[in-house]
C-alpha positions as CSV (number, residue, x, y, z in Angstrom):
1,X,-34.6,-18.6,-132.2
2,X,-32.0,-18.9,-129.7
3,X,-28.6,-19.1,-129.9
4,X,-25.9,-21.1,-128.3
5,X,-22.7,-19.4,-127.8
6,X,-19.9,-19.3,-126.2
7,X,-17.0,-21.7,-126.7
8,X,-19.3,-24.8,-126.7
9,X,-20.7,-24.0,-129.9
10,X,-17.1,-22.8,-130.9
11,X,-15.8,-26.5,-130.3
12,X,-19.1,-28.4,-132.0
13,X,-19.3,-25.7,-134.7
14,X,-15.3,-26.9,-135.7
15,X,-16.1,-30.4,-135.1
16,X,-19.4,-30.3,-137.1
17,X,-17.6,-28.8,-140.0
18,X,-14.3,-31.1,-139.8
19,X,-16.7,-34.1,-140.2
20,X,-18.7,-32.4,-143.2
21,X,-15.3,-31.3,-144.9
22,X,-14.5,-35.4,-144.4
23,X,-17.1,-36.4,-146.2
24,X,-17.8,-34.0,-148.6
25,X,-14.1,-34.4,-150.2
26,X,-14.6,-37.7,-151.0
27,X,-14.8,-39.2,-154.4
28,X,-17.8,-39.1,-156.5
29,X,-18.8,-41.5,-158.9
30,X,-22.3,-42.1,-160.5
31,X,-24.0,-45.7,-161.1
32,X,-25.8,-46.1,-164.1
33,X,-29.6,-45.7,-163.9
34,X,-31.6,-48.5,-165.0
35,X,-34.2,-46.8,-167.8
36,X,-35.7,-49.5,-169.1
37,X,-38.9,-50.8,-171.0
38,X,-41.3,-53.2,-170.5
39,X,-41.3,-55.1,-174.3
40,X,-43.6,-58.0,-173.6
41,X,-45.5,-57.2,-176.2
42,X,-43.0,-57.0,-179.6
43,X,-43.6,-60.6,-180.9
44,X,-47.1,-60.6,-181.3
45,X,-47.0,-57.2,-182.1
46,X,-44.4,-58.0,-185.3
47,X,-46.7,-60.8,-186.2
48,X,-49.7,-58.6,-186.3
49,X,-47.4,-56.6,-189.0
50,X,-46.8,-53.5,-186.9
51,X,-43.9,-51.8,-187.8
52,X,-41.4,-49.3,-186.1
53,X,-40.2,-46.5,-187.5
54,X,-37.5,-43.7,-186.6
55,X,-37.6,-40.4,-188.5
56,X,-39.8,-41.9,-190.8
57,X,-36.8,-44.8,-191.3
58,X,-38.4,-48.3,-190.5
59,X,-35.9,-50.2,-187.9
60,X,-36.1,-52.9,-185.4
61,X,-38.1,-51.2,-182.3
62,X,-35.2,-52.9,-180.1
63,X,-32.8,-50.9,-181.8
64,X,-34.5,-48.0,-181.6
65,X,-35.2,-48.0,-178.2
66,X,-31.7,-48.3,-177.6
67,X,-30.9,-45.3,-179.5
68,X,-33.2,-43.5,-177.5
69,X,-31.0,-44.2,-174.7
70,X,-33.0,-47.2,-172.8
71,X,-30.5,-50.1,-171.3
72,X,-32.9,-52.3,-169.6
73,X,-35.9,-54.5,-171.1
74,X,-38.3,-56.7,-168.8
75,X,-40.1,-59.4,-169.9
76,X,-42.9,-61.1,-168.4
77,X,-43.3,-65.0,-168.2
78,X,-46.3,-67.1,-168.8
79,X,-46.1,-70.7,-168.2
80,X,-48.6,-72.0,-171.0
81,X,-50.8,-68.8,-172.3
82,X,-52.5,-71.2,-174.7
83,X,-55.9,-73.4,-174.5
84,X,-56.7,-77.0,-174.7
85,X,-57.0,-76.4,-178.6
86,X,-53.8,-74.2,-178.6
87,X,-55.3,-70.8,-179.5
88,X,-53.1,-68.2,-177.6
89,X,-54.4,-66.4,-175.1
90,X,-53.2,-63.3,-176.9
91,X,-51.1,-59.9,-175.1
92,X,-47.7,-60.7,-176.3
93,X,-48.0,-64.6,-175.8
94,X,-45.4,-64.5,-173.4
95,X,-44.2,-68.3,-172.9
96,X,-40.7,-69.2,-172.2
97,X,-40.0,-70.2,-176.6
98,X,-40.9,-65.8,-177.2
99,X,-39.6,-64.8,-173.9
100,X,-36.1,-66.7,-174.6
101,X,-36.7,-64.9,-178.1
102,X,-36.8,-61.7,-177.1
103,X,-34.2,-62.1,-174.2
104,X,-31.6,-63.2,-177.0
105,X,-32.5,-60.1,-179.5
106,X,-32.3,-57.8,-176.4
107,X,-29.1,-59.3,-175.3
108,X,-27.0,-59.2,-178.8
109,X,-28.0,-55.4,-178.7
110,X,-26.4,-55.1,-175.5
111,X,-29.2,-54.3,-173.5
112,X,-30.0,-56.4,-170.0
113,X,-33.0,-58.1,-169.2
114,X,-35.4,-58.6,-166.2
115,X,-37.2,-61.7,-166.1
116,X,-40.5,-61.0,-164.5
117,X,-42.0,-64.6,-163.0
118,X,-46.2,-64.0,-163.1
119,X,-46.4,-67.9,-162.0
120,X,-49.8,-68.0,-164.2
121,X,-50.8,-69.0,-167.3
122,X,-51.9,-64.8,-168.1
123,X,-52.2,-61.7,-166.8
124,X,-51.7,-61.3,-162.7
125,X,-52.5,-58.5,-160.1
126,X,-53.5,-57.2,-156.9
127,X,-57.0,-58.7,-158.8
128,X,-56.0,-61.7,-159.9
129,X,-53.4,-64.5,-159.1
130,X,-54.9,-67.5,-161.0
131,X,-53.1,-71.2,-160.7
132,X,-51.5,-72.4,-163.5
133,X,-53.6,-74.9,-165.5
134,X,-51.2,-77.7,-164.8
135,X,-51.1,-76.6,-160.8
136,X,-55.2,-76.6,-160.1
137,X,-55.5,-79.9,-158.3
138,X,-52.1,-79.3,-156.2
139,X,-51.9,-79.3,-152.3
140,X,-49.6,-76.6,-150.8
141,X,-47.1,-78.8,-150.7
142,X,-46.8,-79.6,-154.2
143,X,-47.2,-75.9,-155.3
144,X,-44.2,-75.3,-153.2
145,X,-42.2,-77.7,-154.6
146,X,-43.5,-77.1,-158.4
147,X,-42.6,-73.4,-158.5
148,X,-39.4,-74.2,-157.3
149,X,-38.6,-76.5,-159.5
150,X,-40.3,-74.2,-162.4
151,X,-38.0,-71.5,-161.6
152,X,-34.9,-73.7,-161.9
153,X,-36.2,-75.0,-164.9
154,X,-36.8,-71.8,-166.6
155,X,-33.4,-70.5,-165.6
156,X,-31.7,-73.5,-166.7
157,X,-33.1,-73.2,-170.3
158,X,-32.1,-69.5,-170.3
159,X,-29.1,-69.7,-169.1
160,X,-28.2,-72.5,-172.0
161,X,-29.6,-70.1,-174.6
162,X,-26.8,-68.1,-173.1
163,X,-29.5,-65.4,-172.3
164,X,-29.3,-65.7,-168.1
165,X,-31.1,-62.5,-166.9
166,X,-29.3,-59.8,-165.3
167,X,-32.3,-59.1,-162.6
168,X,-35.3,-61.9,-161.6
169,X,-38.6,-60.5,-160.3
170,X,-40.6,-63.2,-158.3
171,X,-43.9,-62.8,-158.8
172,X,-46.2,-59.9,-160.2
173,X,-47.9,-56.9,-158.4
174,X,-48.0,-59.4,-155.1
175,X,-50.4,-57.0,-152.9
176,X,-52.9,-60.0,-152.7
177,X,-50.2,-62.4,-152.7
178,X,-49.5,-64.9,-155.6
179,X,-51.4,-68.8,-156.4
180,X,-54.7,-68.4,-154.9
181,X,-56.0,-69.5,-153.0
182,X,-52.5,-71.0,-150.9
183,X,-50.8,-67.8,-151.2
184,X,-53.3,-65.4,-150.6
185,X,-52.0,-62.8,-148.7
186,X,-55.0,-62.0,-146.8
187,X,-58.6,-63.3,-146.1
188,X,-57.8,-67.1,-145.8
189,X,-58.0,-68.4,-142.4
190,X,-54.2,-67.3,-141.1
191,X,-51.3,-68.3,-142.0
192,X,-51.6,-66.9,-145.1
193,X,-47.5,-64.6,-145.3
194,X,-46.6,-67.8,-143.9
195,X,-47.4,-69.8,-147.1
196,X,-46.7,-66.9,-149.1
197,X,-43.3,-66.4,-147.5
198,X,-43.0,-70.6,-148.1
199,X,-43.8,-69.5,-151.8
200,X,-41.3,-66.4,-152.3
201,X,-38.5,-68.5,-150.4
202,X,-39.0,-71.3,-152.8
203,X,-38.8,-69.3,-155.6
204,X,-35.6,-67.8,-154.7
205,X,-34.2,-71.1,-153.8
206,X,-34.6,-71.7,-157.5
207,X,-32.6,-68.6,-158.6
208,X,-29.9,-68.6,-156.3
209,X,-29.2,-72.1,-157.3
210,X,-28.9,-71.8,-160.9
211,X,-27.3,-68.0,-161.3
212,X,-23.9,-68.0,-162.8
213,X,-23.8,-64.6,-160.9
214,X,-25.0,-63.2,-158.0
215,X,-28.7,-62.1,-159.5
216,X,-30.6,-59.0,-158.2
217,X,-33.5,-60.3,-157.1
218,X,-36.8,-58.1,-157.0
219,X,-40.2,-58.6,-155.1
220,X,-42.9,-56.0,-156.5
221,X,-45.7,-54.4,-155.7
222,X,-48.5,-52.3,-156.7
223,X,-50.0,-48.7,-155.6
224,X,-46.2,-46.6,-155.4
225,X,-48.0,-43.8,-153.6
226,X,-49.6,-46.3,-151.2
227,X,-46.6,-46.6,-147.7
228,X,-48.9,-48.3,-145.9
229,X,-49.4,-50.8,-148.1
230,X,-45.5,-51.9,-148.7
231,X,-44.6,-51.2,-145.0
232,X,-47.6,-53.7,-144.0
233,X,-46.6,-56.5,-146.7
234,X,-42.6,-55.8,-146.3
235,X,-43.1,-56.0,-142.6
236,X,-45.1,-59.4,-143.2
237,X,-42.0,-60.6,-145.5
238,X,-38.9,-59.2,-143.5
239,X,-40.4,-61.1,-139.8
240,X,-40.1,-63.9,-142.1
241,X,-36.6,-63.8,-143.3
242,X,-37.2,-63.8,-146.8
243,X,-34.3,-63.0,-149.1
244,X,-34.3,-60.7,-151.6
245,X,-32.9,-57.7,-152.9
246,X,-34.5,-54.8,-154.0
247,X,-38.5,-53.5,-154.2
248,X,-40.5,-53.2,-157.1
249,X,-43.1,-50.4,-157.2
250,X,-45.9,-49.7,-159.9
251,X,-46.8,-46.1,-160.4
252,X,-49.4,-44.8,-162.6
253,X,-49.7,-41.4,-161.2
254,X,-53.5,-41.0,-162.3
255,X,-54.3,-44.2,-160.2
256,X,-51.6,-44.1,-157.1
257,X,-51.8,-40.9,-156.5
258,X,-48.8,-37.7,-156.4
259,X,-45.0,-37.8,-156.7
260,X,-45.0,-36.4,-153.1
261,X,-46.5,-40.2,-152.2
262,X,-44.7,-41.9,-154.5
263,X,-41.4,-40.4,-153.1
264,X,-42.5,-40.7,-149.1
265,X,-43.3,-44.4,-150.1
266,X,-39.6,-44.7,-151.9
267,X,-37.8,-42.8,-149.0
268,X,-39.4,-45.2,-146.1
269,X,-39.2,-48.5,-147.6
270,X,-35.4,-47.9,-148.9
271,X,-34.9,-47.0,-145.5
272,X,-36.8,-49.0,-143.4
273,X,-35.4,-51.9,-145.3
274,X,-32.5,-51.3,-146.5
275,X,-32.8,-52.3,-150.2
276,X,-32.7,-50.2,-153.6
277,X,-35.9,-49.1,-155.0
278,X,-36.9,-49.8,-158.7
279,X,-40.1,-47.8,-160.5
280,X,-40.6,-51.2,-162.2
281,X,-44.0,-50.3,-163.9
282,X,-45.3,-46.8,-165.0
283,X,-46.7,-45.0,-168.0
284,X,-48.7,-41.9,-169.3
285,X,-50.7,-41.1,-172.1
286,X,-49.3,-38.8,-175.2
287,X,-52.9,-38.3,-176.4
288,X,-56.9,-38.8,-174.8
289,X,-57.5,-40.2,-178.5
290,X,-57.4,-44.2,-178.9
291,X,-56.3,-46.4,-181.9
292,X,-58.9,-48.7,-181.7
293,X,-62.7,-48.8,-180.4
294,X,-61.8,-50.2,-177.0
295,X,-61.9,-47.9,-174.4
296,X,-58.9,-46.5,-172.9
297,X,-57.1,-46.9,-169.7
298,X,-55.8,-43.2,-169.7
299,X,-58.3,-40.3,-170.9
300,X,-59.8,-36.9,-169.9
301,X,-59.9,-37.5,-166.5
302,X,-56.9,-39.6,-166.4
303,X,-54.7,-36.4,-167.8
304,X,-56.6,-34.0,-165.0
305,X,-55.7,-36.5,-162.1
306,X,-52.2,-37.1,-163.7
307,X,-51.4,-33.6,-163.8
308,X,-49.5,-33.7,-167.2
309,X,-50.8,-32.7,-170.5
310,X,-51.7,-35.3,-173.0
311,X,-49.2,-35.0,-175.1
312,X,-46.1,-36.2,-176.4
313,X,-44.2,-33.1,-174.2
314,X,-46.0,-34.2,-171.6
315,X,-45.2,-37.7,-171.1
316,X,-41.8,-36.8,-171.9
317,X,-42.3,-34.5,-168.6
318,X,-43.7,-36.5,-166.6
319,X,-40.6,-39.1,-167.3
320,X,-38.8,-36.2,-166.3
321,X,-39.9,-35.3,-163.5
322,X,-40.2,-39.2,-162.6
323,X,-36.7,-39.7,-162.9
324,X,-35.5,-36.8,-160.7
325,X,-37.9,-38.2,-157.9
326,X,-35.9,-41.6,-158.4
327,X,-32.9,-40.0,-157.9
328,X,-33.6,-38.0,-154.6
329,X,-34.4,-40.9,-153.0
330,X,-31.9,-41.0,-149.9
331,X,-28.3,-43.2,-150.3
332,X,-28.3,-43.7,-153.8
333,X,-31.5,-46.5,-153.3
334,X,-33.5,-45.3,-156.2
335,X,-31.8,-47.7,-158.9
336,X,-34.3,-46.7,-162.0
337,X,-37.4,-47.6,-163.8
338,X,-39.0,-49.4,-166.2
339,X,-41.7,-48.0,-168.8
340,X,-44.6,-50.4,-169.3
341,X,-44.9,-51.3,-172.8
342,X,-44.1,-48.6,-175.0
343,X,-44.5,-50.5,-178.2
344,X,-48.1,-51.3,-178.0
345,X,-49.4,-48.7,-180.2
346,X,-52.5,-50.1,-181.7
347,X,-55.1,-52.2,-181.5
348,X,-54.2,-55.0,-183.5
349,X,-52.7,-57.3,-180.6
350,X,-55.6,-57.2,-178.0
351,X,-55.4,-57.0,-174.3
352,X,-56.8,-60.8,-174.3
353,X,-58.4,-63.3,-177.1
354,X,-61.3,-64.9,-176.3
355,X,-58.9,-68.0,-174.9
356,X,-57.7,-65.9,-173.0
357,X,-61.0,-64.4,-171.4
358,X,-62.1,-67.9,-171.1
359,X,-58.9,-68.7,-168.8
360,X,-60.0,-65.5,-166.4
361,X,-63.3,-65.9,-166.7
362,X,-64.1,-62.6,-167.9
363,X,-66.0,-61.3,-170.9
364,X,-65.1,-58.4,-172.3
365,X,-64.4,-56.9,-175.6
366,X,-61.2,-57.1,-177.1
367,X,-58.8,-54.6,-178.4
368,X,-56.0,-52.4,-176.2
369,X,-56.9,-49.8,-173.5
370,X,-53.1,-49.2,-173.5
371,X,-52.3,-47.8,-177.2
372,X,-52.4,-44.2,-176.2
373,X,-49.6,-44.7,-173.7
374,X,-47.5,-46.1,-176.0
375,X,-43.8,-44.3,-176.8
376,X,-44.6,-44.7,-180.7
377,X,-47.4,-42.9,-182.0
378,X,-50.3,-45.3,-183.6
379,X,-48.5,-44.7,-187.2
380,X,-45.5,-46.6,-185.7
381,X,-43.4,-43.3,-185.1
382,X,-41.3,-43.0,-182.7
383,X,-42.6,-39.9,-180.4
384,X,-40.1,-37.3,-179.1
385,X,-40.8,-38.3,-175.7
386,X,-38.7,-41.5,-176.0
387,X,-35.6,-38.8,-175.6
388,X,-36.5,-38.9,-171.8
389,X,-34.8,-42.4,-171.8
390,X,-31.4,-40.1,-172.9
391,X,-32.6,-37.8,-171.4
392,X,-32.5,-40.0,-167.5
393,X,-29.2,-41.2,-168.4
394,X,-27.6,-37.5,-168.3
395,X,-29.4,-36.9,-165.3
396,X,-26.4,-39.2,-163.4
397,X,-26.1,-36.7,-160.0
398,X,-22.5,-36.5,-159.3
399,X,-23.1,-35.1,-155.7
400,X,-24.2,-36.8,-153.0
401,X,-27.7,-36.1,-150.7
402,X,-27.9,-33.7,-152.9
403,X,-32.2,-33.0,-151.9
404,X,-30.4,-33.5,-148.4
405,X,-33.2,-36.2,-147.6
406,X,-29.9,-38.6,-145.6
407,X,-30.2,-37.1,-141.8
408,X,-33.6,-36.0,-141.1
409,X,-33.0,-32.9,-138.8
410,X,-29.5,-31.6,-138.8
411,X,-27.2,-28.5,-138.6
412,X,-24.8,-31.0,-140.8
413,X,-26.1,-32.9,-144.0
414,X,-24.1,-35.5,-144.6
415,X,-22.1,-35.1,-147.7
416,X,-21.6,-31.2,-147.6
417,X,-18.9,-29.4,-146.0
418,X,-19.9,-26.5,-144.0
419,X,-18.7,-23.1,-143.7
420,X,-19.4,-21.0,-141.5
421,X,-17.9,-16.7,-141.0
422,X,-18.5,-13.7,-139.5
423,X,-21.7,-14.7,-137.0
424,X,-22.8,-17.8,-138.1
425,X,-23.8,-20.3,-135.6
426,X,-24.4,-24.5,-135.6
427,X,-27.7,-23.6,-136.2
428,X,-27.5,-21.2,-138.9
429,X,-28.0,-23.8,-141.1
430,X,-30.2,-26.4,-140.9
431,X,-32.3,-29.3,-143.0
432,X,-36.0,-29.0,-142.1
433,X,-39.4,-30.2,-143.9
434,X,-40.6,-28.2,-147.2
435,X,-38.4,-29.2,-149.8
436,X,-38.9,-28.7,-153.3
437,X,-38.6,-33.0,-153.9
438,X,-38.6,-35.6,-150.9
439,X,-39.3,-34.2,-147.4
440,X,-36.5,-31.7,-146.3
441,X,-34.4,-28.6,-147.8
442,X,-31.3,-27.0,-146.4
443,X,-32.1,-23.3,-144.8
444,X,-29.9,-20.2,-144.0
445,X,-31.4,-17.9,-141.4
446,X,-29.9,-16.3,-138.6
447,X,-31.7,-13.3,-136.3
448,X,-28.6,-11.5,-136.9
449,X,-26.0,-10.8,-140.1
450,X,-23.8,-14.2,-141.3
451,X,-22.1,-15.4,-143.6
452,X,-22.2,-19.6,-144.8
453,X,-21.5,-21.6,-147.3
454,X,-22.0,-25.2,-148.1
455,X,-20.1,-27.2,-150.2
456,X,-19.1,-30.6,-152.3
457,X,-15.7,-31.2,-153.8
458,X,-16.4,-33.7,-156.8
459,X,-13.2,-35.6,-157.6
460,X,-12.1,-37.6,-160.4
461,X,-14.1,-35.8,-163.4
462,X,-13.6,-36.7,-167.2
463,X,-13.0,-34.2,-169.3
464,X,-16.0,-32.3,-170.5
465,X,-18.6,-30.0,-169.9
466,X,-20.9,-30.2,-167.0
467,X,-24.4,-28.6,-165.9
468,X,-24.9,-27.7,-162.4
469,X,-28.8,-27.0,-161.1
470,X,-30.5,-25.9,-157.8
471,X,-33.7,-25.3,-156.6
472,X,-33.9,-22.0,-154.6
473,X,-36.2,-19.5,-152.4
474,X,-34.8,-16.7,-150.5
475,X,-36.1,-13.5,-148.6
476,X,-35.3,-10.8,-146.5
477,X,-31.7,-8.5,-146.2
478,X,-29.8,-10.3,-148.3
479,X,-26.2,-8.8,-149.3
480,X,-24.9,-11.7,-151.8
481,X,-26.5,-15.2,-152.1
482,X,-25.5,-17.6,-155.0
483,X,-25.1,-20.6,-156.7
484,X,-21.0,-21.3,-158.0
485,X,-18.5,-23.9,-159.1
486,X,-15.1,-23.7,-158.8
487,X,-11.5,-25.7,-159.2
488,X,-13.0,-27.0,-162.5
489,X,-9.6,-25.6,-163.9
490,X,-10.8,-22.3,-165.2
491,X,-12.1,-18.9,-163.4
492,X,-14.9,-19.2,-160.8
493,X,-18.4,-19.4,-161.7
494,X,-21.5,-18.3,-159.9
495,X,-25.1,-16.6,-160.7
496,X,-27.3,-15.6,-158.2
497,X,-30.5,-16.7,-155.9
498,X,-33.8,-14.8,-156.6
499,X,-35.6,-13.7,-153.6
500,X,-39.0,-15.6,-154.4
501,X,-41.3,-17.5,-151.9
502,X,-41.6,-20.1,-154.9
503,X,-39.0,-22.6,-155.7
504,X,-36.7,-21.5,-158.7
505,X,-34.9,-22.9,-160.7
506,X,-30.8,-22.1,-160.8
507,X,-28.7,-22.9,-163.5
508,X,-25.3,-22.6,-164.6
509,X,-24.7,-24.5,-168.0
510,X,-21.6,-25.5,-169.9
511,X,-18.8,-25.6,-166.7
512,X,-15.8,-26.6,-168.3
513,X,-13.9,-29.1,-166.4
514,X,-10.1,-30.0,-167.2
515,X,-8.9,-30.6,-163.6
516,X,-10.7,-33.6,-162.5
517,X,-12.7,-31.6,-159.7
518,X,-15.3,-29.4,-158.7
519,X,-16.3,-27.4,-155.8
520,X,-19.9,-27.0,-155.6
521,X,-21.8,-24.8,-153.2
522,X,-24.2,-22.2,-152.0
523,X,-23.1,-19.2,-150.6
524,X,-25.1,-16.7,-148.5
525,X,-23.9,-13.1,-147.0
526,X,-27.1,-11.8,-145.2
527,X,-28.0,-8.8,-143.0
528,X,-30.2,-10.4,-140.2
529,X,-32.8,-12.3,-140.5
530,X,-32.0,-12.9,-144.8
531,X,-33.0,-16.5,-145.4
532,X,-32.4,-19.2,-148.6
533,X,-33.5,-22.3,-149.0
534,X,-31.9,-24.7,-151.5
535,X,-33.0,-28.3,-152.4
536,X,-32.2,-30.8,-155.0
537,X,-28.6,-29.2,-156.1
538,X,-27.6,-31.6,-159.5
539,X,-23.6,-32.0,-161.2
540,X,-24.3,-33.6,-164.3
541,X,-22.0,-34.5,-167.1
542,X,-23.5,-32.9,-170.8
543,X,-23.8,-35.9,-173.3
């Protein structure tokens, strides 16, 4: 590697690190992440007679859920899931009487609601976008203006009920598009993202005009680990000046694929279009058993390609490990998730009644594929993994780029002051690809002895305890490398890096702040050619 000396480096090294002392001394302060949970299910589920239970206590599965630290609920919409006869078509019989039901239940507990638009009668996906009944004879035209007007009449009714949502999805899973055939997205003759743009427009006409706020509103998609798919079907959207404001992405990670996709797909399109990200479907299973003779969704093979056990520790992991994905996703864009229905725990409300196979035209048995993915076991207990709800809201990073995903290549991540001593250069440190979540890491190295640090000052901290975590790898001649907080308003403290070619894990626990501030870093004294990497560095606040 060569070096570039002299006073030219002298003057950009100074500069470099003025700028990163700028920014990384300003204040920090965490947004809450949206955990929520899909509950579409609850009313038919109550009716069946299924109960919820906590420690063996039986309590309303709302509450419980909130106790378990979820703040979010979604809800999905059918316009009239019922059949000429009126026999429901089953799944949570989602019209707007149960939705505004559920919405007001959720809301007196304090929790916020997502109403999720599916413009059908039942179930739509990338599979299936079927008309509602009442829509089947209409032109273009007078689909257009009868979703709009359905969305302002929905939102009318619940914002009378005093239950307005905080957060309006438009449209399901909307790969294929939404109200075959005029909204396909593909495969009908062109034109087809210009009707379906026609369609999203008119929908959000309908929101914008009703809101008593300003509404967050979300467009969603299918296949997370999939970039191609949302950069082709965002790129359709943007040239066509729809409105909205963040992405919706499913992610089952035994059908889309690994976290490393799901977080390239999350870093581009938060970038590429400049909108918040929201994990707005996922699930896993805490057992390959079922509930119910239907077959499953998630089994043997699901648990190999999902690379989690089946278990309750498992899907608590996985939630885990979801959530710290979400939150390296570059300029605070990854705004949360949602779990998809973790209250269906047995068969007794099935997936669709024969109504409701009728209206898709499908024949199939009935029961729930889903019951071993529930967050309850199929007792009714609530499973120890519903502490990963808690569990994401202590996980609010206080630092900033702190998987250093912001700049692509630089000698300077944004955020982080630099320091640089005896025989460090500008390019002593740099970010480059590798790291332990999202694309980059921040590396030491140097063909001859330095010593660096890099830093974060933290300001205006409650009182408290706090955690501070790193992922690490180091090598070679390496005098004193470590992890340390200080200014917290007691002595300095530190542990150090383990020279390993395999990310580890570094943690100092219980930092007692009373000043108000932190100074985070990484410090590195090396003989030449002694080399760390660092990645994902987290300041959390203990509950």
């Amino acid at each position: 590697m060569n070096k570039v000396k002299g006073w030219r480096a002298l003057v950009v090294g100074l500069f470099v690190s003025l700028v990163s002392v700028v920014l990384g001394t300003k204040q920090v302060e965490a947004k809450e992440l949206i955990r929520g949970a899909d509950i579409s299910i609850l009313a038919d589920m109550e009716k069946s007679g299924a109960g919820y239970y906590e420690n063996g206590v039986k309590k309303d599965a709302l509450q419980i859920l909130k106790n378990n630290g979820v703040n979010y609920v979604r809800l999905r919409l059918w316009q009239d899931p019922y059949d000429d006869q009126g026999n429901s078509y089953g799944a949570g019989t989602n019209d707007l009487k149960t939705t505004i039901a559920l919405a007001k239940r959720a809301k007196k507990l304090g929790l916020k609601v997502l109403l999720d638009f599916h413009y059908s009668d039942f179930w739509v996906d990338p599979g299936k976008q079927n008309l509602p009944k009442a829509w089947e004879n209409y032109s273009f035209e007078q689909l257009d203006a009868a979703l709009y007007g359905y969305t302002k009449s929905v939102l009318t009714e619940m914002k009378n009920n005093g239950v307005y949502p905080d957060m309006v999805q438009i449209g399901n899973e909307l790969n294929s598009g939404m109200l075959w055939p005029h909204g396909k997205s593909w495969g009908e003759g062109g034109g087809e993202f210009d009707r379906l743009a026609t369609f999203l427009k008119s929908g959000i006409r309908g929101v914008k005009e009703i809101q008593p706020v300003d509404t967050p509103i979300m467009l969603h998609l299918a296949d997370g680990g999939d970039t191609d798919v949302f950069t082709w079907w965002f790129d359709e959207i943007t040239k066509r000046g729809v409105d909205y404001d963040l992405i919706g992405l499913s992610y089952y990670p035994y059908w889309h694929g690994s976290m490393n996709a799901l977080q390239t797909t999350m870093n581009t399109i938060s970038a590429r279009y400049d909108k918040e990200v929201n994990v707005v479907e996922t699930a896993y299973g805490h057992t390959t058993a079922s509930a119910d003779s239907m077959p499953n969704a998630f089994g043997p093979e699901q648990e190999i390609a999902g690379g989690y056990a089946a278990t309750p520790a498992g899907q608590r992991e996985y939630l885990n490990d979801l959530v710290t994905r979400i939150q390296t996703v570059p300029n605070e864009k990854g705004n949360g998730f949602f779990y998809w229905e973790p209250l269906w725990y047995n068969g007794n409300v099935s997936w669709a009644t024969a109504a409701g196979m009728n209206y898709l035209g499908v024949q199939s048995q009935t029961g729930n594929e889903w019951d071993n993915q529930a967050m309850f076991d199929f007792n009714g207990q609530a499973l120890p993994s519903l502490k990963a709800f808690q569990e994401a809201g202590r996980q609010q990073n206080l630092l900033k780029n702190p998987s250093f995903e912001n700049d692509g290549f630089t000698n300077a991540p944004s955020n982080w002051s630099v320091w640089r001593g005896n025989g460090a250069a500008i390019d002593t440190l740099k970010t480059e690809t590798g790291g332990f979540s999202g694309t980059y890491k921040a590396t030491f190295w140097d063909d001859q002895a330095y010593q660096m640090s890099i830093y974060q000052t933290v300001n205006g901290l409650s009182k408290g305890t706090y955690t501070l975590t790193a992922y690490t790898m180091a090598g070679g001649d390496l005098t004193t490398s470590q992890v340390y907080v200080k200014n917290h308003g007691g002595k300095e403290l530190k542990t150090s890096i383990t020279k390993s070619g395999e990310w580890t894990k570094v943690t100092i626990k219980d930092i007692p702040v009373t000043s108000g501030t932190s100074e985070i870093g990484i410090y590195v004294d090396s003989k030449a050619q002694g080399w760390v990497s660092v990645d994902h560095v987290t300041f959390v606040k203990n509950q």
